[in-house]
XYZ file of C-alpha atoms in Angstrom:
561
model
C 214.428 183.415 285.847
C 211.099 183.501 287.012
C 210.403 186.297 284.691
C 211.690 183.711 281.844
C 209.494 180.992 283.057
C 206.435 183.032 283.213
C 206.448 183.812 279.626
C 206.981 179.995 278.438
C 204.626 179.555 280.501
C 201.908 182.022 278.272
C 203.443 180.830 275.155
C 202.816 177.626 275.710
C 198.887 178.264 276.884
C 198.843 180.828 273.986
C 200.025 177.810 271.016
C 197.923 175.040 273.049
C 193.992 177.467 273.081
C 194.930 178.410 269.377
C 195.529 174.509 268.384
C 191.998 174.365 270.615
C 189.937 176.804 268.954
C 191.465 177.270 265.366
C 189.861 174.227 263.241
C 191.874 172.368 261.078
C 191.966 172.640 257.446
C 190.066 169.326 255.632
C 187.635 169.402 258.026
C 183.716 169.053 258.758
C 183.151 172.524 261.312
C 179.532 173.800 262.298
C 178.562 177.315 260.953
C 175.587 179.324 261.229
C 173.959 181.324 258.319
C 174.271 185.350 258.854
C 173.218 186.613 255.467
C 171.737 185.388 252.276
C 172.930 187.890 249.006
C 173.978 187.301 245.545
C 172.864 183.544 245.153
C 175.409 182.839 247.750
C 175.059 181.997 251.869
C 177.897 183.794 254.237
C 178.182 181.613 256.878
C 180.117 182.309 260.530
C 182.133 179.506 261.697
C 183.008 180.265 264.358
C 186.702 181.857 265.642
C 186.147 184.907 264.214
C 186.004 183.562 260.569
C 183.410 183.486 257.760
C 182.721 181.976 254.150
C 180.470 182.067 251.078
C 178.750 179.081 249.928
C 176.594 179.230 246.389
C 173.056 178.040 247.327
C 173.097 175.979 244.766
C 175.066 172.909 246.871
C 171.646 173.367 249.263
C 169.570 172.649 246.484
C 167.628 168.900 247.791
C 166.640 166.356 245.059
C 163.969 168.563 243.487
C 166.636 171.654 242.921
C 164.974 173.808 245.461
C 166.659 175.269 248.624
C 165.334 175.921 251.634
C 167.830 177.603 254.172
C 167.325 181.012 256.275
C 169.152 183.538 258.172
C 170.092 181.741 261.518
C 170.529 178.270 260.212
C 172.933 175.842 260.976
C 174.773 174.253 259.335
C 177.718 171.964 258.513
C 180.401 173.134 256.096
C 183.724 171.423 255.059
C 187.172 174.032 255.746
C 188.814 173.629 252.770
C 191.465 176.801 253.586
C 191.286 178.937 256.870
C 191.468 182.393 254.954
C 191.695 183.442 251.269
C 193.195 186.438 249.860
C 190.205 188.412 250.366
C 190.547 187.273 254.440
C 187.976 184.956 253.964
C 187.841 180.874 254.761
C 186.986 178.711 251.982
C 184.176 176.307 252.863
C 182.139 173.905 250.742
C 178.336 172.590 251.986
C 179.034 170.113 248.975
C 182.456 168.398 250.239
C 181.146 168.525 253.389
C 178.011 166.049 252.779
C 180.596 164.315 250.344
C 182.474 163.590 253.308
C 179.164 162.585 255.603
C 178.185 160.555 253.073
C 181.230 158.718 252.738
C 181.860 158.526 256.450
C 178.034 156.767 256.323
C 178.234 154.803 253.264
C 181.789 152.960 254.391
C 180.195 151.443 257.589
C 177.246 150.679 255.255
C 179.628 148.884 253.077
C 182.169 147.212 255.834
C 178.381 145.696 257.233
C 177.122 144.972 253.735
C 173.916 146.925 254.832
C 171.381 148.543 252.212
C 171.791 152.181 251.433
C 168.906 154.661 249.864
C 169.795 156.796 247.536
C 167.774 158.209 244.432
C 168.559 157.411 240.465
C 169.602 161.137 238.867
C 170.760 161.287 235.689
C 172.334 158.629 233.104
C 176.006 158.260 231.599
C 177.832 155.486 229.317
C 176.640 152.286 230.436
C 174.516 152.939 233.267
C 173.048 155.650 235.387
C 174.534 158.126 238.673
C 172.837 157.701 241.841
C 172.763 160.500 244.610
C 173.576 158.427 248.103
C 173.095 161.387 250.514
C 176.106 163.721 249.026
C 178.406 161.105 247.346
C 177.638 160.170 243.724
C 178.015 156.182 242.959
C 177.775 154.269 239.470
C 174.602 152.085 238.779
C 175.393 149.710 235.772
C 173.011 149.182 233.195
C 172.707 145.573 234.291
C 172.477 145.869 237.947
C 169.294 148.125 237.706
C 166.832 144.883 237.565
C 166.544 141.379 237.132
C 165.473 141.826 233.537
C 166.508 144.439 231.084
C 165.252 147.795 231.569
C 164.197 149.355 228.263
C 162.450 152.978 230.333
C 164.185 153.714 233.225
C 162.137 157.128 233.222
C 160.060 156.278 236.073
C 163.012 155.049 238.533
C 164.609 158.600 237.751
C 164.722 160.747 241.409
C 162.802 158.349 242.863
C 164.714 157.323 246.320
C 165.142 153.668 246.888
C 167.706 150.785 248.259
C 170.484 150.151 246.736
C 173.369 147.361 247.646
C 177.143 149.011 247.127
C 179.242 146.385 245.439
C 182.534 148.045 245.265
C 183.689 151.557 246.739
C 187.240 153.140 246.746
C 187.351 156.714 249.080
C 190.725 157.787 247.384
C 189.969 157.529 243.666
C 186.058 158.530 244.849
C 184.308 155.763 243.021
C 180.767 153.926 244.073
C 179.584 150.884 242.296
C 176.076 150.308 243.377
C 173.626 147.853 242.725
C 169.615 147.762 242.773
C 169.011 144.292 241.102
C 170.800 142.535 244.041
C 168.382 144.086 246.434
C 165.423 142.826 243.525
C 166.873 139.634 243.769
C 166.935 138.784 247.442
C 163.639 139.673 247.921
C 162.405 138.127 245.204
C 163.864 135.041 246.649
C 162.336 136.139 250.124
C 158.851 136.031 248.083
C 160.004 132.949 245.764
C 160.696 130.655 248.955
C 157.799 131.402 250.320
C 155.687 130.587 246.921
C 157.542 127.698 246.695
C 157.050 126.174 250.007
C 153.474 126.312 249.545
C 153.798 124.052 246.134
C 154.230 120.427 245.638
C 154.502 118.531 242.251
C 151.445 117.024 240.765
C 149.452 120.066 241.592
C 147.204 122.134 239.477
C 147.621 125.508 239.884
C 146.533 129.110 237.469
C 148.822 131.452 236.157
C 149.960 134.227 233.853
C 152.068 133.841 230.777
C 154.810 136.773 231.223
C 156.942 135.798 228.249
C 156.877 133.126 225.133
C 160.336 131.996 223.979
C 160.969 129.548 221.150
C 161.532 126.572 223.567
C 158.676 127.339 225.884
C 157.016 130.170 227.940
C 157.463 131.549 231.253
C 154.127 131.430 233.633
C 154.228 133.592 236.602
C 152.501 131.848 239.451
C 152.335 134.728 241.919
C 155.762 135.817 243.004
C 157.589 132.959 241.287
C 158.104 132.083 237.915
C 157.548 128.529 235.827
C 158.937 127.147 232.648
C 156.035 125.399 230.437
C 158.192 124.080 228.318
C 156.937 123.623 224.306
C 156.773 119.460 224.538
C 154.564 120.116 227.743
C 151.921 121.983 226.027
C 149.766 119.692 224.174
C 149.998 116.125 223.246
C 149.980 117.054 219.311
C 152.850 118.454 217.471
C 153.787 122.103 218.568
C 156.160 124.105 216.245
C 155.902 127.109 218.482
C 154.347 128.490 221.846
C 152.568 131.184 220.573
C 150.547 129.009 218.589
C 148.586 128.565 221.853
C 149.167 131.078 223.782
C 149.630 134.488 224.197
C 151.402 137.158 226.784
C 148.893 138.394 229.939
C 146.627 134.949 229.337
C 145.751 133.289 232.009
C 146.126 129.223 231.833
C 145.627 126.469 233.898
C 149.005 124.202 234.962
C 150.374 121.479 236.934
C 153.420 121.400 239.294
C 155.593 118.794 237.298
C 158.460 119.008 238.779
C 160.568 121.345 241.780
C 164.265 122.103 242.315
C 164.354 123.085 246.071
C 168.123 124.525 245.788
C 167.603 126.123 242.547
C 164.040 127.578 242.997
C 163.128 126.027 239.202
C 159.544 124.828 238.759
C 158.618 122.670 235.672
C 154.915 122.662 234.379
C 153.177 121.312 231.913
C 149.568 121.740 230.624
C 148.945 118.191 228.649
C 148.919 116.750 231.500
C 145.705 117.824 232.698
C 144.541 115.925 229.289
C 143.852 112.662 228.684
C 146.815 110.388 226.758
C 145.727 109.945 223.281
C 148.358 107.157 223.355
C 146.388 104.975 226.181
C 144.381 104.252 223.562
C 145.866 104.032 220.286
C 146.292 100.259 219.888
C 142.874 99.804 219.886
C 142.124 102.763 217.631
C 144.971 101.962 215.111
C 145.163 98.310 214.349
C 148.272 97.074 212.579
C 146.351 97.048 208.498
C 143.783 99.642 208.912
C 143.538 102.622 206.803
C 142.759 106.359 208.275
C 142.970 109.958 207.084
C 145.602 111.769 208.311
C 147.342 115.253 207.969
C 151.258 115.754 207.203
C 152.332 118.019 209.661
C 156.276 117.659 209.293
C 158.879 116.636 206.649
C 162.337 115.939 206.780
C 165.178 113.850 204.546
C 163.517 110.553 205.981
C 160.323 110.301 205.809
C 156.744 112.690 206.846
C 155.267 112.832 210.234
C 151.255 112.612 209.674
C 149.117 113.475 212.534
C 146.382 111.310 213.308
C 144.519 112.430 215.732
C 145.860 115.697 218.352
C 148.377 113.686 220.204
C 148.713 110.874 217.787
C 151.887 111.425 214.948
C 153.339 108.083 213.068
C 155.874 108.366 210.244
C 155.940 107.389 207.062
C 159.337 106.435 206.543
C 160.634 107.495 202.441
C 160.525 103.475 201.982
C 157.079 103.386 202.579
C 156.344 106.198 200.472
C 155.907 105.284 196.981
C 156.304 101.964 194.642
C 158.069 103.883 191.910
C 159.656 106.814 193.275
C 162.595 105.332 195.179
C 165.260 108.141 195.384
C 163.200 111.367 195.641
C 163.012 113.561 198.446
C 159.464 112.863 200.509
C 158.743 116.638 199.927
C 158.503 115.737 196.090
C 155.466 113.282 197.082
C 153.860 115.606 199.668
C 153.306 118.579 201.070
C 152.681 120.071 204.867
C 149.570 120.074 205.777
C 147.917 117.959 202.794
C 145.487 115.136 203.934
C 146.434 111.562 203.142
C 145.342 108.079 203.707
C 147.834 106.066 206.184
C 147.905 102.784 206.621
C 149.379 101.423 210.002
C 152.433 99.034 209.877
C 153.911 98.888 213.606
C 152.792 100.479 216.795
C 155.439 100.462 219.250
C 153.070 102.330 222.651
C 156.232 102.272 224.687
C 158.278 104.334 222.804
C 155.428 106.199 221.377
C 155.905 105.216 217.714
C 153.610 104.109 214.865
C 155.113 103.353 211.575
C 152.341 104.071 208.651
C 153.266 103.526 205.181
C 151.574 105.724 202.141
C 152.248 103.255 199.118
C 150.036 100.659 201.132
C 147.054 102.291 200.761
C 147.519 102.170 196.712
C 147.882 98.442 194.918
C 151.245 97.467 193.889
C 151.666 98.541 189.955
C 153.782 95.455 189.648
C 150.479 93.098 190.468
C 148.019 95.030 188.477
C 150.511 94.746 184.945
C 151.134 91.150 185.850
C 147.548 91.358 185.669
C 146.574 92.955 183.113
C 149.436 92.099 180.646
C 150.262 88.541 181.099
C 153.564 86.954 179.436
C 152.951 87.209 175.174
C 150.945 90.396 175.956
C 152.826 93.521 173.612
C 153.109 96.605 174.763
C 154.243 100.393 173.418
C 156.255 102.754 175.497
C 159.294 105.545 175.579
C 162.798 104.234 176.078
C 163.667 105.700 179.303
C 167.316 105.280 179.730
C 169.957 102.854 177.806
C 172.494 101.060 179.687
C 175.621 98.702 178.981
C 173.027 96.186 179.770
C 169.985 96.926 177.826
C 167.123 99.504 177.399
C 164.617 100.938 180.394
C 161.239 101.220 178.888
C 158.543 103.026 180.266
C 155.328 101.863 181.760
C 152.005 102.620 182.386
C 151.631 103.148 186.586
C 155.599 104.719 186.620
C 157.230 101.674 185.739
C 159.601 100.634 184.114
C 160.646 97.392 182.351
C 163.923 96.290 180.640
C 164.677 94.537 177.230
C 168.267 92.714 177.782
C 171.149 93.106 175.027
C 169.969 89.421 174.138
C 166.382 90.383 173.378
C 166.971 93.163 171.171
C 167.720 91.184 167.946
C 167.419 88.156 166.433
C 170.238 89.018 163.150
C 172.255 91.312 165.164
C 174.412 90.718 168.416
C 173.133 92.838 171.653
C 176.023 95.261 171.640
C 175.214 96.370 167.952
C 171.649 95.519 167.954
C 171.747 98.983 171.315
C 173.442 101.209 169.202
C 169.816 101.986 166.750
C 167.743 102.931 169.818
C 168.078 106.663 171.242
C 166.359 107.822 174.586
C 163.127 109.246 174.014
C 162.190 106.482 171.281
C 158.974 104.834 171.419
C 159.062 100.758 170.656
C 156.971 97.966 170.833
C 157.977 95.027 173.166
C 156.737 91.500 174.074
C 156.336 90.849 177.738
C 158.501 87.957 178.811
C 158.671 87.640 182.575
C 156.988 89.947 185.702
C 158.433 89.302 189.009
C 156.386 91.047 192.121
C 158.253 90.689 194.651
C 161.578 91.862 192.456
C 159.700 94.410 190.608
C 160.589 93.422 187.400
C 159.101 93.666 184.612
C 161.393 91.571 181.329
C 160.748 92.452 177.585
C 161.773 91.465 174.301
C 162.032 93.090 171.140
C 162.971 90.381 168.783
C 160.281 88.309 169.728
C 157.782 90.389 167.718
C 159.822 88.758 164.674
C 159.937 85.185 163.465
C 163.129 83.842 164.476
C 164.365 83.037 161.143
C 167.233 81.028 162.138
C 165.285 78.385 164.267
C 163.148 78.198 161.306
C 165.987 77.721 158.726
C 167.606 75.022 161.069
C 164.512 72.947 161.881
C 165.615 69.813 162.332
C 168.727 70.143 161.698
C 171.432 68.956 164.298
C 175.323 68.479 164.849
C 176.225 65.445 162.702
C 173.280 65.764 159.978
C 174.397 65.928 156.196
C 172.518 68.768 154.488
C 172.885 70.193 150.520
C 173.670 73.749 150.331
C 174.580 75.970 147.970
C 178.132 78.024 146.952
C 177.296 81.876 146.797
C 181.048 83.149 147.032
C 184.219 82.061 146.097
C 187.456 83.121 148.646
C 190.920 82.152 149.499
C 189.776 81.088 152.476
C 187.138 79.154 151.342
C 183.230 79.088 150.368
C 180.443 80.589 151.409
C 177.297 78.895 151.546
C 173.519 79.248 152.018
C 170.987 77.053 153.795
C 167.119 78.176 153.596
C 168.581 81.450 153.624
C 171.050 81.332 156.715
C 174.778 82.166 155.567
C 177.597 80.214 156.933
C 181.634 79.771 156.169
C 183.313 76.517 154.915
C 186.820 77.032 156.032
C 189.878 76.030 153.024
C 190.624 72.999 155.601
C 187.255 71.954 155.719
C 186.513 71.650 151.830
C 187.817 68.405 151.681
C 189.586 65.445 152.933
C 192.488 65.311 150.030
C 194.884 68.226 150.912
C 194.950 68.304 146.827
C 191.306 69.086 147.136
C 190.906 71.850 149.164
C 191.092 74.725 146.558
C 188.443 76.737 146.908
C 188.737 77.870 143.775
C 187.456 73.799 142.289
C 183.982 75.410 143.524
C 181.559 77.832 141.536
C 179.170 80.198 142.962
C 175.521 77.867 142.296
C 177.139 74.867 143.034
C 174.811 72.174 145.468
C 177.404 70.635 147.953
C 176.430 67.722 150.517
C 178.148 68.756 154.144
C 178.121 67.834 157.614
C 176.987 69.896 160.186
C 179.503 70.276 163.016
C 178.009 72.547 165.001
C 174.787 74.206 166.126
C 175.797 78.169 167.972
C 172.233 79.336 168.438
C 173.553 82.516 170.250
C 176.229 83.522 167.145
C 173.102 81.723 165.075
C 175.871 80.155 163.090
C 176.328 76.676 161.221
C 179.254 75.236 161.725
C 179.937 72.981 158.193
C 182.562 70.682 156.906
C 182.511 68.495 153.708
C 185.887 66.681 154.973
C 183.638 65.978 158.173
C 181.388 64.393 155.472
C 183.697 62.603 153.390
C 184.885 60.923 157.017
C 181.727 59.659 158.113
C 181.161 58.180 154.780
C 184.149 56.117 154.793
C 183.791 54.992 157.944
C 180.225 54.313 157.984
C 181.351 52.660 154.621
C 184.190 50.684 156.286
C 181.634 49.159 159.003
C 179.406 47.977 156.433
C 181.473 46.444 153.448
C 185.321 45.206 154.988
C 187.485 46.909 157.644
C 190.665 48.372 156.585
C 192.989 45.447 156.504
C 191.134 43.237 154.185
C 192.850 43.664 151.192
C 189.892 46.019 149.693
C 190.854 49.228 148.417
C 188.743 51.973 149.517
C 187.583 52.710 146.082
C 186.694 48.797 145.816
C 184.192 49.304 149.226
C 183.236 52.982 148.085
C 181.844 50.691 144.695
C 180.499 47.876 146.515
C 178.762 50.208 148.509
C 177.333 52.154 145.507
C 176.284 49.401 143.912
C 174.338 47.973 146.549
C 172.794 51.000 147.361
C 171.605 51.112 143.642
C 170.176 47.758 143.900
C 168.187 48.673 146.819
């Protein structure tokens, strides 16, 4: 019984001794270099175990190996014994395990770690964190994109761990976070010494389309293009270049975002303070066209003072033309000041006002009755437009084309491009309208022919044609037509064939139409008028005397007279 107990105690002590003395696989153990041969270091890890490690696992960042026999090192024990009876050990794994423990503590405490960029991979770089390899994304290298990372390679510097997964062996670090933190501290210190309205010197760091970033000694401020000069600046590169030292004024500081707005023009006198005095309304000045838009052109009167010539104020005659067809950029022009709004910093200018109104000039040089000659520019349903001097047009209305033809017929005789003569009949400078007449060039034969003739007059006409519906007659060269029903008071005599060409006939004028240039004539109306007159003078219809008696008496009376 005693012997059995002694054996059990011995086994227990032996097992305990083995557990204490034999290192556990998968752990880091200390060993001593006992030999270096064939590019390997032979390391005694104790417990009568030796293993081999390639010398390259002891190399530093430069690739050199500083290892000697007798040096004590830490290695990772993969297996206690391999096929050759040697321990399977690794220096790299030992460093990695040590590094991971250290890095996990740094990650948990959000402290910086030291490392060195040693390689380039897709999307970024690899960083040695003292035994563990981390990934540095390209966007996390610097606060601004880095074109050449060469100077950063192999240089020990601090990094911030963004993410790590020991099971998968993934570590993501950032250099940018470190720079931003130090930059923020530096910015805060610089900004604390700045105040709005302060004048400082800075260096132009970067130029964009909307402005320039100026380094004020550790902090950047934005100099917007509109704050560079009082005049219009199309692009900052017109007045600034990278690396140039400039004097600027601090316009605004945002303490929360640390954004600083700068200005250059604020250090110069505002030209708008003297605009109303320098450019009184109605005065004419020379200016330079700086910009052309669909609605007009901007003209610079002096540095910082621009005015707008609206498209409606550009030309007396070119009404629906793009401003670019009238003026060009950088062209020098004479303009008149029409209006000034200092509060809105606006000046309204006129280009056409520097030239005389062409309609006024035409009215002075071509009074009513003047004969002109011009080319037919356009033909419309209501008349012809004739080109005149100074690029203005005059209009010949349909009613002013011909004495003898209706306007619709007369206009068919004209084509675009024809050169015609006309007479000025009216010039309206306010409405910019000139009325012309072509028919006024000739005599009005109708008016001459019927001079003294009015409605109710009795005239003598000559028969020129016999038709079924009536007869055509002539009076002083003017043709008229007497209808069958107007040939006689008696129905039996309303026969055209009772007349012959050349007969002279007395007729009564029933209508004078100047527009149609026609006379309304009637034999019947003359007979009725004569009967009425005879009755009034020599009898009445109820006196018992016949019409023949009355007319005979009237005839005898006229013969005696």
